[in-house]
Coordinates of C-alpha atoms in Angstrom, one line a residue:
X1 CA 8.7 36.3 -118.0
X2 CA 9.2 38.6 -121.0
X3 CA 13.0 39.1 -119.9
X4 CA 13.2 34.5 -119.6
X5 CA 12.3 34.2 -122.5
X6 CA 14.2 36.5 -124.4
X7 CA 17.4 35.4 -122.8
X8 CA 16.8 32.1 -123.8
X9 CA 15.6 32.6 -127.3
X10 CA 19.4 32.3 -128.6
X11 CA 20.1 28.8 -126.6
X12 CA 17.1 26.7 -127.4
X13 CA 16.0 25.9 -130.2
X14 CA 12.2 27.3 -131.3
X15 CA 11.0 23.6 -132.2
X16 CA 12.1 22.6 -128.9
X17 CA 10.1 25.7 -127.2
X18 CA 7.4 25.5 -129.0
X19 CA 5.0 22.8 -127.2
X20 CA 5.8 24.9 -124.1
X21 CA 3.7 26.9 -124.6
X22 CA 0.7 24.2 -123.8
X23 CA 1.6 20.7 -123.2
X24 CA 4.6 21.6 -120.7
X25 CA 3.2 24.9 -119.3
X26 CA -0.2 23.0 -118.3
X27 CA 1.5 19.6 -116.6
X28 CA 3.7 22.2 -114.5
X29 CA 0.1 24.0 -113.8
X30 CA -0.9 20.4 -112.9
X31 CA 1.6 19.2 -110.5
X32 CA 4.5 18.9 -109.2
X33 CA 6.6 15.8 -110.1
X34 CA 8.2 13.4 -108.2
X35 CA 8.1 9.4 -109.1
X36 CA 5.9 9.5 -112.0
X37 CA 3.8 6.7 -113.7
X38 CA 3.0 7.0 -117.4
X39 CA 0.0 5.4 -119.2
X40 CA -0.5 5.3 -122.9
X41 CA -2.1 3.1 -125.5
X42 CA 1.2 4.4 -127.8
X43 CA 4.6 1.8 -127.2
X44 CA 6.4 4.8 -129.1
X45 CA 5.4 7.3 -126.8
X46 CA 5.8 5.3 -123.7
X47 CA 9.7 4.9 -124.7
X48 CA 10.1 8.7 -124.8
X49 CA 8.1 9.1 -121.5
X50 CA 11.3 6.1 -119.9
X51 CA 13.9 8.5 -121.4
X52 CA 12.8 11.2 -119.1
X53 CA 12.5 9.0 -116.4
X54 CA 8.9 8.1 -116.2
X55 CA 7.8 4.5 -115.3
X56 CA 5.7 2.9 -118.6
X57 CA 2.9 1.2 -118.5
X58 CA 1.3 0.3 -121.6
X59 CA -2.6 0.4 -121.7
X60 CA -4.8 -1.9 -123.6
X61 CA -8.2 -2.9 -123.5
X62 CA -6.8 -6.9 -121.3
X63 CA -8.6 -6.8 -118.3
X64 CA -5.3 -9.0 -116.9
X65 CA -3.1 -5.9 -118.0
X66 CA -5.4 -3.6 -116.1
X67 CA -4.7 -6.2 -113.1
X68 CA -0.7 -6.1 -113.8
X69 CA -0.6 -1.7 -114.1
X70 CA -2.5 -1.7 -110.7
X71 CA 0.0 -4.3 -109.3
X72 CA 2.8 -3.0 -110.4
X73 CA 1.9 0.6 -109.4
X74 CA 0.9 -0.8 -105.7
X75 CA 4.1 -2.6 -105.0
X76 CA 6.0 0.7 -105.2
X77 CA 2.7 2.4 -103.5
X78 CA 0.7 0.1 -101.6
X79 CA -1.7 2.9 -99.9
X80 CA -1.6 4.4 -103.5
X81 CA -0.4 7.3 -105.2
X82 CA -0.8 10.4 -104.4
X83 CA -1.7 12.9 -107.7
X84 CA -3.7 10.9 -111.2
X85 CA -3.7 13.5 -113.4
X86 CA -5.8 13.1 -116.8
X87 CA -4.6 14.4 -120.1
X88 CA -6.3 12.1 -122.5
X89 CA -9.6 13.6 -122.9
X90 CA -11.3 10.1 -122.3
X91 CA -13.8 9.8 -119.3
X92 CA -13.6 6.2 -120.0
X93 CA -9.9 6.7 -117.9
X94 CA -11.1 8.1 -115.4
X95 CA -12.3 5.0 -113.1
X96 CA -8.5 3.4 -113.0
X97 CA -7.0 6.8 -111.9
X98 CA -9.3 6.8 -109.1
X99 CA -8.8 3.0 -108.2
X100 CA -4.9 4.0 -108.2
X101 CA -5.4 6.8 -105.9
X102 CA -4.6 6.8 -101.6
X103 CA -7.1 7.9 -99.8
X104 CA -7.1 11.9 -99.6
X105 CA -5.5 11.8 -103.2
X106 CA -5.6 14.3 -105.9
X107 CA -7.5 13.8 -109.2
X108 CA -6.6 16.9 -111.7
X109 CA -8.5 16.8 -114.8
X110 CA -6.9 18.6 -117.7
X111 CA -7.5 16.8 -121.5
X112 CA -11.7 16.4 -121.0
X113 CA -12.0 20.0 -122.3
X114 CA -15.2 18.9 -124.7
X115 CA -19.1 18.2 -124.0
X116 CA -18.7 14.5 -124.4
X117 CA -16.8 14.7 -120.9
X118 CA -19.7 13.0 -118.4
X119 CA -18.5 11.7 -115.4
X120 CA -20.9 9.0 -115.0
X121 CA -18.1 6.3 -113.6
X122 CA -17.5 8.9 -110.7
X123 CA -19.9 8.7 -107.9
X124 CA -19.8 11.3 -104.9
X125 CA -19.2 8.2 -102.7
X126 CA -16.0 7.6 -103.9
X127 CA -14.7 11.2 -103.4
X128 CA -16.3 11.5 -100.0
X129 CA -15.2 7.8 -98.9
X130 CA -11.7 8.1 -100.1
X131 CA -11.4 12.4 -99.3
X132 CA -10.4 13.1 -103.1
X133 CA -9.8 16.6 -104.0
X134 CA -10.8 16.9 -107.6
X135 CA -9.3 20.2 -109.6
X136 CA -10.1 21.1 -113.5
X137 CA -6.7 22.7 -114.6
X138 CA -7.2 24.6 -117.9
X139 CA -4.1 26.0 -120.0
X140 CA -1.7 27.9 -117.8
X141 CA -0.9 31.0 -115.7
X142 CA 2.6 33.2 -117.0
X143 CA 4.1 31.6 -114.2
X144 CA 3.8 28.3 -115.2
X145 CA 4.8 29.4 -118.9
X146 CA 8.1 30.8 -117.0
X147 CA 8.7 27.7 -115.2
X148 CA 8.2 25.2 -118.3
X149 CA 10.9 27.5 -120.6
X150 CA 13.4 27.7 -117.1
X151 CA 12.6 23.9 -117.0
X152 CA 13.9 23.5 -121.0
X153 CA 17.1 25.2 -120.6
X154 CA 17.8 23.7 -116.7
X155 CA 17.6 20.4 -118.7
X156 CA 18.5 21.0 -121.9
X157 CA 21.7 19.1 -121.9
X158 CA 20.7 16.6 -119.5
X159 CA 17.4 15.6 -121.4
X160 CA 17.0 14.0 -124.5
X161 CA 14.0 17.0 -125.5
X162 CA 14.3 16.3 -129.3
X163 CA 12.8 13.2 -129.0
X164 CA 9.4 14.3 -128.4
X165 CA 9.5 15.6 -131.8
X166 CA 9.3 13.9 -135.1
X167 CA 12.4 13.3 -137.1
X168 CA 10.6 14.7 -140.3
X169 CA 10.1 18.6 -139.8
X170 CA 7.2 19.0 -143.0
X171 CA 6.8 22.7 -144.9
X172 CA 3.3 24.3 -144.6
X173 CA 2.6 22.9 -148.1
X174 CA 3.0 19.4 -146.2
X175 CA 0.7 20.1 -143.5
X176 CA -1.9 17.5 -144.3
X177 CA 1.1 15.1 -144.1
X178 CA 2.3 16.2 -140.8
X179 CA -1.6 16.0 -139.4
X180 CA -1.7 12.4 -140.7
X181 CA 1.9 11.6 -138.6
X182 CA 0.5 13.0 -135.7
X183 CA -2.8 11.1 -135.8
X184 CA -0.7 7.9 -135.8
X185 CA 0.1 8.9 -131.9
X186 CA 4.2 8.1 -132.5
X187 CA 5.7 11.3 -131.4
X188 CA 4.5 14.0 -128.8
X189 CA 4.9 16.5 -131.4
X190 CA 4.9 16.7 -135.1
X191 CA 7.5 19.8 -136.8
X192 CA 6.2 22.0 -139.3
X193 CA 8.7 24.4 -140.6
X194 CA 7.5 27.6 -142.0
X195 CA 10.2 29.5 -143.9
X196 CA 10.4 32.2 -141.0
X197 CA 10.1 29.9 -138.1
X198 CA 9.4 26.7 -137.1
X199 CA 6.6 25.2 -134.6
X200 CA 4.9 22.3 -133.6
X201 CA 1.6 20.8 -133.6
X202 CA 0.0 18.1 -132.4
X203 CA -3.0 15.9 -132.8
X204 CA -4.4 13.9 -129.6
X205 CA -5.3 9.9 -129.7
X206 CA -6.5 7.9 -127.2

């Protein structure tokens, strides 16, 4: 892994690397992608997810848009898909990936990772009735770190990667600013540009 990423240091750039090291390495730890669906409560975010090919589906608190993602989904899927994988941190998601799933699916939990995480709208009868295999994935292996930074330079001219980042990259003395940015949900990532390097940080909304 060591030699990956130091060959690669000098093509990408470190703001592009940077969430790599959690948000990319954990969804390859998570699953293997094929035809993906994307649900957020973000319109901003959804866009970015359609530039890298990901279906949108925008999530709001309509019961008739609930109706509309699950007919929309099952028209392309009509037994259901195959992998819901969670990354909000809210149990109160949890019920429609499960509804969404084919029988013998797989549930991978990954954002609940805090005590208010209760599973109280998942009985045993659904897992058992529908077969679900249910797997916590937390962080990453080396492997999967490798795979997310081969992934970034495979794509890197293919992909539009900037635009997960905001357009503003904020000095340390700005960090309060880039915090409230991120907070707004817009962008995947936020920039902050120390005078050595630059990074990326990120604050979750549901």
């Amino acid at each position: 892994m060591r030699d990956t990423l130091r060959e690669l240091r000098h093509v990408l750039p470190t703001e592009i690397c940077a969430p790599a090291n959690c948000a990319l390495a954990t969804v390859v730890n998570a699953l293997d992608m094929a035809s993906v669906f994307c649900l957020d409560t973000q319109p901003e975010r959804l866009k970015t997810a359609e530039r890298f090919g990901g279906v949108p589906l925008l999530v709001t608190e309509n019961e008739e848009d609930y109706l509309e993602r699950s007919r929309t989904i099952r028209e392309m899927y009509p037994r259901g898909v195959d992998v819901a994988v969670e990354m909000t941190g809210a149990k109160h998601v949890i019920h429609e990936g499960v509804q969404l799933l084919r029988n013998g699916g797989h549930y991978s939990f990954t954002g609940m990772v805090h005590p208010d995480s209760q599973l109280s709208s998942l009985t045993g009868e659904t897992i058992i009735r529908k077969c679900l295999t249910i797997r916590g994935v937390h962080n990453y292996t080396p492997w999967n770190l490798e795979e997310a930074v081969k992934f970034l330079d495979e794509f890197r001219e293919e992909l539009p990667l900037e635009s997960v980042l905001s357009p503003t990259s904020y000095k340390l003395s700005e960090i309060n600013e880039a915090f409230a940015e991120a907070q707004t949900g817009s962008y995947c990532r936020v920039v902050a540009s120390p005078a050595c390097c630059q990074l990326s940080c990120d604050v979750s909304t549901v």
